[in-house]
DNA sequence: CCATAAAATTAGCCATGGCTATATCTTGCG
DNA sequence: CGCAAGATATAGCCATGGCTAATTTTATGG
């Protein structure tokens, strides 16, 4: 068991600052990740990703979706011509795939730990973005193990 | 195994929008949570929480910390008088305690799954805010179990 | 084929959370 | 004491990510 109180405070300030910086960094990427994942899903399901559908599924107003799509284009993740649908670049498609896979792993882990599916989906939508490669591997390892030998 | 592609798309749009809304909601609380936790730690360790220390540990400039403290006051989580330290209200202290406890649980879970401590700390700093009560209970249950009967 | 409905974009607003530069207050020391 | 130095606060800037209202483009059905 960790020492309850003093633990956080005796880590060097610079190191703690680094952790918070990482969290902020991740945060600024989270929205992009959710958009490319969703755009990929829409293209798979409907052959195209319309701004209206993106907005509806993200739960934001149309102009908000348009603005974010502009950012995706700026960052090289998507393309679109005015009044046409939105498409993913190679890089966008790659990101979408990795985001989708990580999302599934996070949900699967939560469910494996006994979290109801609905809850798992909700929490995963935020958690996923903060799960590093290293942590993802640990999740996968645990899932593989609990497949082989289910709960004791 | 879940169906790889179509899974996300056949959830009703309103429900998916709700998940994203939840994630945004959580996001807007995350900064407050980290601040009250840190302020609580500083008071425990040094008897007071100075803006300079808060800024240093959060990895932001002093004015940024001042501005966020103003928001904490607005939201009834902290108090402070100009050029004096920052203190937590009852509500702030309660929040700090629950945030600290959840933080520890998340770190412990990651470590229990085999994530190196440093990594666990980093990832937890972002993950923690998205862990609901229900999920937290699942984490605790797992940790209790793996104490009793360690890895097979 | 064109008028109107639907979809998308643009314009312009707000809050948050960063920053730097400047002003003000507190404090400790000579 | 009294005046630097240091700590804090204020002013004012920027980017992101929301919003509504207005405009422009596309698509359709009579
Ligand atoms: Mn997400
Ligand atoms: Mn997701
Ligand atoms: Mn945190
Ligand atoms: Mn924390």
Coordinates of C-alpha atoms and ligand atoms in Angstrom, one line a residue, chain A residues 20, chain B residues 34 124-126 128-129, ligand 3:
Chain A
X20 CA 0.2 17.0 -16.1
Chain B
X34 CA -6.2 18.1 -10.2
X124 CA -3.5 7.6 -14.4
X125 CA -3.2 11.4 -14.3
X126 CA -5.5 11.6 -17.3
X128 CA -8.7 8.9 -13.4
X129 CA -11.1 11.7 -14.3
Ligands
LIG3 MN1 -5.4 14.1 -13.2

